[in-house]
Coordinates of C-alpha atoms in Angstrom, one line a residue:
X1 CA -70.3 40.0 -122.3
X2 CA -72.2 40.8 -119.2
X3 CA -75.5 43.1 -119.9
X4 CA -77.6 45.2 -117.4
X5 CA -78.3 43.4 -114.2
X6 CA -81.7 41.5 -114.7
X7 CA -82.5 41.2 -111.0
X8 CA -86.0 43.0 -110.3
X9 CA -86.1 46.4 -109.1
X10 CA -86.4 47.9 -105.6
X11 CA -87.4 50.5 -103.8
X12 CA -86.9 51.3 -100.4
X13 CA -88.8 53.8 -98.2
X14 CA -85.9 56.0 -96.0
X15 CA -85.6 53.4 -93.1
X16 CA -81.9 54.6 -92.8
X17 CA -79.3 57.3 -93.2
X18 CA -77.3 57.0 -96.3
X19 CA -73.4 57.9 -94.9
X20 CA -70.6 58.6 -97.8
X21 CA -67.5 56.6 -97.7
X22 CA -65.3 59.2 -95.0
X23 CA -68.6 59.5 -93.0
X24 CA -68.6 63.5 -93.2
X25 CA -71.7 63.1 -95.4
X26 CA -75.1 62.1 -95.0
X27 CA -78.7 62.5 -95.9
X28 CA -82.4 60.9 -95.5
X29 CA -84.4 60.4 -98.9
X30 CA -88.0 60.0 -98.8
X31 CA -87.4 56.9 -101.3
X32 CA -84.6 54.5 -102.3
X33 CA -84.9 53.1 -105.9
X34 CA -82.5 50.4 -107.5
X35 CA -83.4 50.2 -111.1
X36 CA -82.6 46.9 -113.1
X37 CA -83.3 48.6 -116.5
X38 CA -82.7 52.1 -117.9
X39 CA -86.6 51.6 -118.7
X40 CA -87.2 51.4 -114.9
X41 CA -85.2 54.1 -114.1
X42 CA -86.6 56.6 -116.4
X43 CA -89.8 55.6 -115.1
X44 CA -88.8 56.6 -111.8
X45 CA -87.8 59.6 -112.7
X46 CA -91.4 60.5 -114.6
X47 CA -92.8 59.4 -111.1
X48 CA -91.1 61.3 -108.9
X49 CA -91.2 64.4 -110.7
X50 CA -94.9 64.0 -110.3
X51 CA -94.9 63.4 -106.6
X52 CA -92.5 66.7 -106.2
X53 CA -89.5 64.4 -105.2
X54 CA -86.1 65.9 -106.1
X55 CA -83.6 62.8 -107.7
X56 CA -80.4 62.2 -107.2
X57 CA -77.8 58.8 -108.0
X58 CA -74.9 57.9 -106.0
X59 CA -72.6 55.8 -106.6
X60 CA -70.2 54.0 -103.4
X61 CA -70.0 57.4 -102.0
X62 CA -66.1 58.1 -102.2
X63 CA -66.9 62.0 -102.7
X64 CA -66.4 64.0 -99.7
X65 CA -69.1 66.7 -100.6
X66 CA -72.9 66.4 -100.5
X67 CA -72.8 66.8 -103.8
X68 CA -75.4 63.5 -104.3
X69 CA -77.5 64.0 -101.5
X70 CA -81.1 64.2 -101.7
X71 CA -84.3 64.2 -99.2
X72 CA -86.3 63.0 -102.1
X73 CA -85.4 59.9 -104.4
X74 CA -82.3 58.4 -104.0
X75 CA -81.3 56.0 -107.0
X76 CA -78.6 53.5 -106.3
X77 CA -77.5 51.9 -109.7
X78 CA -76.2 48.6 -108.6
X79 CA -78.1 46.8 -110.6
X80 CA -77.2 48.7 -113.7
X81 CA -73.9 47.0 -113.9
X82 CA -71.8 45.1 -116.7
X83 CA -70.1 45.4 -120.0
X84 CA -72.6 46.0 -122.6
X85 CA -70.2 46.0 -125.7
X86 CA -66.6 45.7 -126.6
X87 CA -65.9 47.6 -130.2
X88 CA -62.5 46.4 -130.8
X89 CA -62.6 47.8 -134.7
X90 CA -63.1 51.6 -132.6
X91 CA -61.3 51.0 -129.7
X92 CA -64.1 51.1 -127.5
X93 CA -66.0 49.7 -124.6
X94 CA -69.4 50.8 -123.7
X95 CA -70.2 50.1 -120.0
X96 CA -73.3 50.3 -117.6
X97 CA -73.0 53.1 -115.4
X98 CA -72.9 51.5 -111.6
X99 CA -70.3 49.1 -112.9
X100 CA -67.4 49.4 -110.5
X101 CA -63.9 50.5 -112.0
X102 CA -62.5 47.4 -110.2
X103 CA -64.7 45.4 -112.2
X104 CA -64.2 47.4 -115.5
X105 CA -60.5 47.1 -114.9
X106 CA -60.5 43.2 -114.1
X107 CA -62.9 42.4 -117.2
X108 CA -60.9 44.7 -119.7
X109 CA -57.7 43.0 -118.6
X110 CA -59.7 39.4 -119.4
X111 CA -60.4 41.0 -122.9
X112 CA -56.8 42.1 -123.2
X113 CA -57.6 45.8 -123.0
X114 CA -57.0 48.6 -120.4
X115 CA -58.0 52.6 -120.1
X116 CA -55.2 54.6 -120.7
X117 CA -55.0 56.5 -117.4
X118 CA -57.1 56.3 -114.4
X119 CA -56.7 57.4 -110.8
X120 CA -55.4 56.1 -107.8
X121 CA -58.2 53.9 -106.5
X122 CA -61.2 52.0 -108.7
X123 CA -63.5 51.6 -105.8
X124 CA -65.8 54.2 -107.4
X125 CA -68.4 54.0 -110.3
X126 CA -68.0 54.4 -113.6
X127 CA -70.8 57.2 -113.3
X128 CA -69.5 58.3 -110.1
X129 CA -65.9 58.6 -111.1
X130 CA -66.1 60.8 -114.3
X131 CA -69.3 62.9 -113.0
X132 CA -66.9 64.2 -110.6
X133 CA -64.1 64.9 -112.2
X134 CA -61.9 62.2 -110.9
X135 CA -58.2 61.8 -112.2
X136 CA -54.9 60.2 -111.9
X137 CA -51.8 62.0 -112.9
X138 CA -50.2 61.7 -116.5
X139 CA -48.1 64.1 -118.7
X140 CA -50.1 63.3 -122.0
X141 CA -53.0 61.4 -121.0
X142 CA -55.8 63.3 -119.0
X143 CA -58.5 62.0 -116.5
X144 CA -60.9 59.4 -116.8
X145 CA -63.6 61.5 -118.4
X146 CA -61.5 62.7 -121.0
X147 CA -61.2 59.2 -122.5
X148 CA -65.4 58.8 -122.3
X149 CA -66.4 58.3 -126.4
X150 CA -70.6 58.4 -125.6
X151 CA -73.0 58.3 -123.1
X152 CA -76.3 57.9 -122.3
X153 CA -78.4 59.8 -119.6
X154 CA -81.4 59.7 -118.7
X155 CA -82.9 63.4 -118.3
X156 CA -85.8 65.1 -116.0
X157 CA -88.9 64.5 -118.5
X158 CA -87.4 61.0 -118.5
X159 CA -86.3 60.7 -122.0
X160 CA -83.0 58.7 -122.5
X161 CA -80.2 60.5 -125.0
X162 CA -77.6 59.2 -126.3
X163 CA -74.8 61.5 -126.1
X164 CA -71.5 61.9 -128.1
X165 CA -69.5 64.6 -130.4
X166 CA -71.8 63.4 -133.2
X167 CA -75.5 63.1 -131.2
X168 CA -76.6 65.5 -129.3
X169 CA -72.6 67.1 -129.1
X170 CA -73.1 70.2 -127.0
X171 CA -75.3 68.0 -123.9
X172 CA -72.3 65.3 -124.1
X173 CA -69.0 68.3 -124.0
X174 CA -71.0 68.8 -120.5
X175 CA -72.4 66.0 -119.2
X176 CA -68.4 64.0 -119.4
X177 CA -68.3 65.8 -116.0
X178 CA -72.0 66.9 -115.1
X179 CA -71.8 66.4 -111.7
X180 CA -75.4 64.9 -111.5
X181 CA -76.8 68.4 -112.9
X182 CA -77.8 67.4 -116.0
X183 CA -79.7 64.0 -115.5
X184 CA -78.6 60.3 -114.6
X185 CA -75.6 58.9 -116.9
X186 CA -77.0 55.1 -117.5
X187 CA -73.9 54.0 -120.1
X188 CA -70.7 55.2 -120.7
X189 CA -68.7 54.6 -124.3
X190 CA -64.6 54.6 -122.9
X191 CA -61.9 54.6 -125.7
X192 CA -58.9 51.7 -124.3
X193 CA -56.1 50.4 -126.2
X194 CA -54.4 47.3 -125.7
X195 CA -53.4 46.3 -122.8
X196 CA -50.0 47.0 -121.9
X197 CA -46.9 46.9 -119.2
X198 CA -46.2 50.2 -116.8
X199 CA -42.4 50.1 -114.9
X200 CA -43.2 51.8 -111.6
X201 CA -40.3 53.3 -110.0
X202 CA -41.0 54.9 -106.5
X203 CA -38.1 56.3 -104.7
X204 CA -37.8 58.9 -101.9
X205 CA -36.3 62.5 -102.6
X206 CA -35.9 65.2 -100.7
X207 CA -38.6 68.2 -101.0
X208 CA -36.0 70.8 -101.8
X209 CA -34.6 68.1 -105.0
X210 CA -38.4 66.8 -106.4
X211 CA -39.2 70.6 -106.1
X212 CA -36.9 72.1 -107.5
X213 CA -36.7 69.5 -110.7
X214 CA -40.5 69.1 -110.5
X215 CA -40.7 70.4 -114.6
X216 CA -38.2 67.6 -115.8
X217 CA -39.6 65.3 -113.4
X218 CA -43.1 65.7 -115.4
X219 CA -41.7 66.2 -118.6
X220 CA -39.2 62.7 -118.2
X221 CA -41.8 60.6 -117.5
X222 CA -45.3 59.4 -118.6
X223 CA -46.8 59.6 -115.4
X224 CA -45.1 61.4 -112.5
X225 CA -46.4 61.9 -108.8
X226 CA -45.0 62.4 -105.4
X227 CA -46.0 62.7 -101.8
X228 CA -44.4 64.8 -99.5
X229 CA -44.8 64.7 -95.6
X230 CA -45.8 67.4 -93.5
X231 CA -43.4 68.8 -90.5
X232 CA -40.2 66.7 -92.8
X233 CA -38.2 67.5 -96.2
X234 CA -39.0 64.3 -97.4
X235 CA -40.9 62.9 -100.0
X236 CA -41.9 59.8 -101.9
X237 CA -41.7 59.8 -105.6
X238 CA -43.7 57.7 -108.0
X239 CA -42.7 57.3 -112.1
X240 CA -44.8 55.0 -113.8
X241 CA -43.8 54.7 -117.7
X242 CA -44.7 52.2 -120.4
X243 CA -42.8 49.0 -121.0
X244 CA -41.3 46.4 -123.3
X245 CA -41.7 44.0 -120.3
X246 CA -41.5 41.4 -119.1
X247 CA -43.7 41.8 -116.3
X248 CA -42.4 41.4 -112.9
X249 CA -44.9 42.5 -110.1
X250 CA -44.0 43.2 -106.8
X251 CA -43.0 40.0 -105.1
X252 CA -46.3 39.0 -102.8
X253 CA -44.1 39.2 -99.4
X254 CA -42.5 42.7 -100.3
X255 CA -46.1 44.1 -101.8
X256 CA -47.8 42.7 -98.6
X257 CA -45.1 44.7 -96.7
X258 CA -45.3 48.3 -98.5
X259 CA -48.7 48.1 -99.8
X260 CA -50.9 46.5 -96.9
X261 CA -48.1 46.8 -93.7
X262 CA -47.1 50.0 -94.1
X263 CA -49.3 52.3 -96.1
X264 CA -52.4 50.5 -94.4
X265 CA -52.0 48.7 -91.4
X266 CA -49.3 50.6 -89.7
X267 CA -50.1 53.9 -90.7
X268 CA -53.5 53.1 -89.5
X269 CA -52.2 53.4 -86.4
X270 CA -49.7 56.1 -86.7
X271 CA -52.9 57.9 -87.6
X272 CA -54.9 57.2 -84.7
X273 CA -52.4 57.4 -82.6
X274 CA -52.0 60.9 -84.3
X275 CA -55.0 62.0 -83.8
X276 CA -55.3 61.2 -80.0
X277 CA -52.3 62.6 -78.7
X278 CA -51.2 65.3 -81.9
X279 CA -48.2 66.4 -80.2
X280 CA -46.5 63.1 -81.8
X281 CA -47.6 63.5 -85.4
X282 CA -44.3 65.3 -86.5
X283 CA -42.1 62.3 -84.9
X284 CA -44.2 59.7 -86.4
X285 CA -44.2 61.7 -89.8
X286 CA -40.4 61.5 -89.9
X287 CA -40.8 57.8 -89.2
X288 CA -43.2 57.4 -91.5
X289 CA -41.8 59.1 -94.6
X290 CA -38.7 56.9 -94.3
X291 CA -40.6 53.6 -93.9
X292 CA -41.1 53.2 -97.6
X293 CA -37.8 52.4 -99.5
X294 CA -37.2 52.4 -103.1
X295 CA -38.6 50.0 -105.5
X296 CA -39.2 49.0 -109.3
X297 CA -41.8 46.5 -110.5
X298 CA -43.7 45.7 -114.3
X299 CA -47.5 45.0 -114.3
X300 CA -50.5 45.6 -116.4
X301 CA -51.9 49.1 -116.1
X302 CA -54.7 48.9 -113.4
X303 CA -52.3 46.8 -111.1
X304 CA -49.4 50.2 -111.2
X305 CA -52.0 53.1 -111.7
X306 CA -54.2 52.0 -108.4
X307 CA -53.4 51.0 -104.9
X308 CA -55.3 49.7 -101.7
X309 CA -57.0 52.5 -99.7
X310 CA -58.0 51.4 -96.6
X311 CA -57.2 54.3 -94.1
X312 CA -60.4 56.5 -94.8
X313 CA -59.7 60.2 -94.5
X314 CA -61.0 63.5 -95.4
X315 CA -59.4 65.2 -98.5
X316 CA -59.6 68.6 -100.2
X317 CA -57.7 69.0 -103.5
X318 CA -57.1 71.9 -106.1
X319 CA -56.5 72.1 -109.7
X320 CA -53.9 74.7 -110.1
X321 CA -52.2 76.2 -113.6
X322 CA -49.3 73.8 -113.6
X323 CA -46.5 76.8 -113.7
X324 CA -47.7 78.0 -110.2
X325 CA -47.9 74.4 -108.4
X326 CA -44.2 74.2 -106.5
X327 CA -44.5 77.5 -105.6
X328 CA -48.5 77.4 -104.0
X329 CA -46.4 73.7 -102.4
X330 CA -43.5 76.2 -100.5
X331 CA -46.1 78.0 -99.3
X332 CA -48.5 75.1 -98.0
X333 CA -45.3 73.7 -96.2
X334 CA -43.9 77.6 -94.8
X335 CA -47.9 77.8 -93.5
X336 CA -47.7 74.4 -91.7
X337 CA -44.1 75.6 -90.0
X338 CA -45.2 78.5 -88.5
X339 CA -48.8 76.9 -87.1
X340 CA -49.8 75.3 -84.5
X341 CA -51.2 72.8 -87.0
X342 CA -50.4 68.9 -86.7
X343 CA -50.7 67.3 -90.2
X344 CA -50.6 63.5 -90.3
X345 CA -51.5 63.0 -94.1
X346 CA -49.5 63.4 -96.8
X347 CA -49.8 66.1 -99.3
X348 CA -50.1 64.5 -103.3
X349 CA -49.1 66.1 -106.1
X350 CA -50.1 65.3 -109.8
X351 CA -50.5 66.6 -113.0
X352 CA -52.7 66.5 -116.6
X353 CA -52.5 68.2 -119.7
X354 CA -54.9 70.4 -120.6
X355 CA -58.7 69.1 -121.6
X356 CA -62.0 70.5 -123.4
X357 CA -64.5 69.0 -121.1
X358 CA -65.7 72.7 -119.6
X359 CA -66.3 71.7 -115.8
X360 CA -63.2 69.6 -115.6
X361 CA -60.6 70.8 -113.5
X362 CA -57.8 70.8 -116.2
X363 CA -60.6 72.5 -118.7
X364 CA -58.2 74.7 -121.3
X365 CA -54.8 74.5 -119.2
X366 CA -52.0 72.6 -118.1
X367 CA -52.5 72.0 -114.6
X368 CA -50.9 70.3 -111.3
X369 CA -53.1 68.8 -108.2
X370 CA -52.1 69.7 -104.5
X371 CA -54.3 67.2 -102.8
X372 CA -54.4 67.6 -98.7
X373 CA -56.1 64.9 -96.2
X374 CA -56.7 64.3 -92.6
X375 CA -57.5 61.3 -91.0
X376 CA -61.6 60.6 -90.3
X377 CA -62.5 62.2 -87.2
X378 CA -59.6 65.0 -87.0
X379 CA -60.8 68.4 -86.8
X380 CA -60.1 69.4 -90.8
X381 CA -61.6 73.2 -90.7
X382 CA -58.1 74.8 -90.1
X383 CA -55.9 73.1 -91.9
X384 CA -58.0 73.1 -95.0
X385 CA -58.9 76.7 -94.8
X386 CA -55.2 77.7 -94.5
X387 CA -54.4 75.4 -97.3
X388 CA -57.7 77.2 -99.6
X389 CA -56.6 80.4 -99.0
X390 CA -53.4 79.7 -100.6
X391 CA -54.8 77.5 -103.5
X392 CA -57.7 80.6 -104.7
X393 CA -54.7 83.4 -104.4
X394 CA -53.3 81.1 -107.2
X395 CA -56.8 80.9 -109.2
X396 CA -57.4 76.9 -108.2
X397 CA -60.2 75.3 -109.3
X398 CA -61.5 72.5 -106.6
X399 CA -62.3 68.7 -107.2
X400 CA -65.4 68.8 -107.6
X401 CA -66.2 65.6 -105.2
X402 CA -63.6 66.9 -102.3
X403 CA -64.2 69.2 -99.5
X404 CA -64.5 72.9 -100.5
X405 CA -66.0 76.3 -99.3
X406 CA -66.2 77.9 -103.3
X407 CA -69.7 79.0 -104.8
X408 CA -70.6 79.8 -108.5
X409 CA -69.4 83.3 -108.2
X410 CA -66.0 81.9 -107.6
X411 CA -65.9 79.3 -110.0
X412 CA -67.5 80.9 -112.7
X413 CA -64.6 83.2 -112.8
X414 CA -61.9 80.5 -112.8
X415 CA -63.9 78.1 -115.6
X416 CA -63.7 80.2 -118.7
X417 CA -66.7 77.4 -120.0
X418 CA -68.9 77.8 -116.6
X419 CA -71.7 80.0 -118.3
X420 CA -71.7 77.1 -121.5
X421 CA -71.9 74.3 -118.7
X422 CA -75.3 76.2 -117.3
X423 CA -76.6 77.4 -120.3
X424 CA -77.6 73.0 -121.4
X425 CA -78.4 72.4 -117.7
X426 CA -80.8 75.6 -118.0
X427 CA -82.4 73.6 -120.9
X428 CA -82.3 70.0 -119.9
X429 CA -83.6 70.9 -115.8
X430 CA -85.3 74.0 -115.7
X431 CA -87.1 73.0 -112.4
X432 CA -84.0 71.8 -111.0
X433 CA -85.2 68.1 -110.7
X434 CA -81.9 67.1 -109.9
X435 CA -80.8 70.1 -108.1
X436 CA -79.7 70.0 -104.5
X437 CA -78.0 72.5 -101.8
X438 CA -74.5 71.4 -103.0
X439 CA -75.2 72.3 -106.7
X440 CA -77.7 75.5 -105.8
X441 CA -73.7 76.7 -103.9
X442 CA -71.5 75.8 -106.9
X443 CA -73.3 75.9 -110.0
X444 CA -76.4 78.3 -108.9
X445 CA -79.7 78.1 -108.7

């Protein structure tokens, strides 16, 4: 299998503006370093902790808060890429940390092996990915740092760990989702299974029907999701459950048509068309949300989990206890009714059980997702406010990489874990190395 990358290192002084992938992010380090070795990288670290350079990694910058910027030393991992073992005996895979889930997901599927959940898009990092939190939806199976085995970071006196429930156990229950706090994840040990088949069935439903049978709806199905669209009472609906087979993806005319046509190319310019003259958002919505029409197709996991993203957009999402999701949805659409507010997104709703990990959204209870988005370059501050307001009345927990205004006060509060999460970040940074205004807000200083 493929190792770590073996190009040399290198280090760039800040000639340019590092921009997230919406472009509502941004900062200027000092120094740009692309290690090709764990080695090199710790080194790095050792160095610019003696130059007084805070650290941070990013990854391909899908997060929409500044939770990896830095003015110090910037560490881009892609060189640190590639499978570095497949354990088949364990059911394991143990994979370098600025490996892209696309290319995870494509080399598993050559080994005959998949994850067992994983969220909506694999344009992300391995590192990047489960550092934040990010998820798909699933009745049993959780997000993807729930199915991380080991991992190895790197941390601010530069020594490299190797963390699991069995080596240094309390640093890896936190660092699964450490948001960069704790050091820099270098390797990550996944548990996958077999690859198997997945029987999507997406059919619109009206928001009174999906809401008010949203509990069988989850309980029926593996994986259940659904969209609805503002200023209408429709929604699309999407059940993905394990197969027999045999496979039958979507045809390559039909998939062109719903998956690049529609939810890309034409809704690319339904939103931009949106956002220039807003008094036509709720026409095109009701277009919109009966463009898509029902299908079924059979595929290999990451070919049903994930889709093409290529409308970029700002997003805020919340983690709420699942029991209170359909009714903090009524009051998300009742709110949009009586504004003046033009939503062209729309809103997503998932679900996971509950987890252990103690900054993970789902930490210690069933939970539901209300995920809201705008289009890039639409004025977002209203809509997500409004939207906020209603998710922390409910005791929501954000995503940790999506836009939000919460600060530790808040979120130490609804994380019954938060002070355990701290207490090994206390003892692993105690100069706050890797600290930076977005962590100072929402984990303290």
């Amino acid at each position: 299998m493929t190792g770590t990358g073996t190009s040399a290192a290198t280090t760039r002084n800040a000639t340019s503006t590092w921009r997230n992938w919406a472009g509502n992010v941004s900062s200027r380090p000092t120094r740009t370093f692309s290690p090709a070795s764990v080695e090199e990288l710790a080194g790095a670290i050792r160095t610019a902790a003696a130059d007084g350079l805070r650290v941070k990694a990013v990854g391909t910058g899908h997060s929409f808060t500044s939770a990896a910027t830095t003015d110090g030393l910037l560490i881009r991992p892609e060189l640190l890429t590639g499978i570095r073992e497949i354990d088949r005996a364990a059911g394991t895979v143990t994979v370098a940390a600025g490996t892209p889930l696309r290319r995870l997901n494509e080399a598993l599927a050559r080994e005959g092996l998949s994850l067992t959940n994983m969220g909506d898009i694999m344009d992300q990092t391995v590192a990047g990915a489960t550092s934040t939190g990010t998820h798909g939806t699933g009745r049993d199976s959780a997000s993807i740092a729930a199915q991380i085995r080991a991992l190895e970071l790197v941390t601010a006196d530069g020594s490299v760990l190797t963390c699991s429930p069995t080596e240094n156990a309390d640093i890896f229950a936190s660092a699964r989702i450490g948001l960069g706090a704790l050091g820099v994840v270098t390797a990550i040990t996944f548990a996958v299974e077999p690859v198997f088949l997945l029987t999507a069935r997406e059919e619109p439903m009206p928001f009174d029907r999906v809401t008010a049978d949203f509990d069988a709806l989850v309980a029926e199905n593996e994986h259940f999701e659904f969209y609805w669209f503002p200023h209408t009472g429709n929604c699309n609906t999407k059940r993905n459950n394990r197969s027999a087979g045999p496979a039958a993806p979507p045809g390559a005319v039909s998939g062109w048509v719903e998956d690049e046509l529609l939810s890309n190319g034409l809704f690319q310019v339904a939103c931009s068309v949106g956002r220039a003259v807003p008094r036509t958002i709720p026409a095109i919505a009701r277009i919109s949300s009966r463009a898509l029409s029902a299908r079924m197709y059979t595929d290999i996991p990451y070919k049903v989990f994930t889709s093409p993203r290529r409308v970029r957009f700002v997003e805020m999402e919340y983690a709420l206890p699942r029991e209170t999701a359909v009714g903090a949805l009524r009051e998300v659409k009742a709110m949009i009714e009586r504004s003046p507010l033009r939503v062209s997104f729309p809103v997503e709703v998932r679900t996971a059980p509950a987890d252990d990990i103690p900054l993970s959204t789902a930490s210690g209870r069933e939970t539901a997702y209300i995920a809201v988005h705008l289009y890039r370059g639409t004025p977002y501050r209203s809509y997500f406010t409004a939207v906020e307001r209603i998710m922390t009345a409910h005791g929501g927990r954000p995503h940790w990489g999506k836009v939000h205004t919460r600060d530790a006060a808040y979120l130490a509060g609804v994380y019954p874990r938060f002070e355990e999460f701290t207490a090994v970040r206390d003892r692993l940074d105690p100069e706050r190395l890797f600290g930076n205004p977005y962590l100072r807000r929402v984990i303290g200083g």
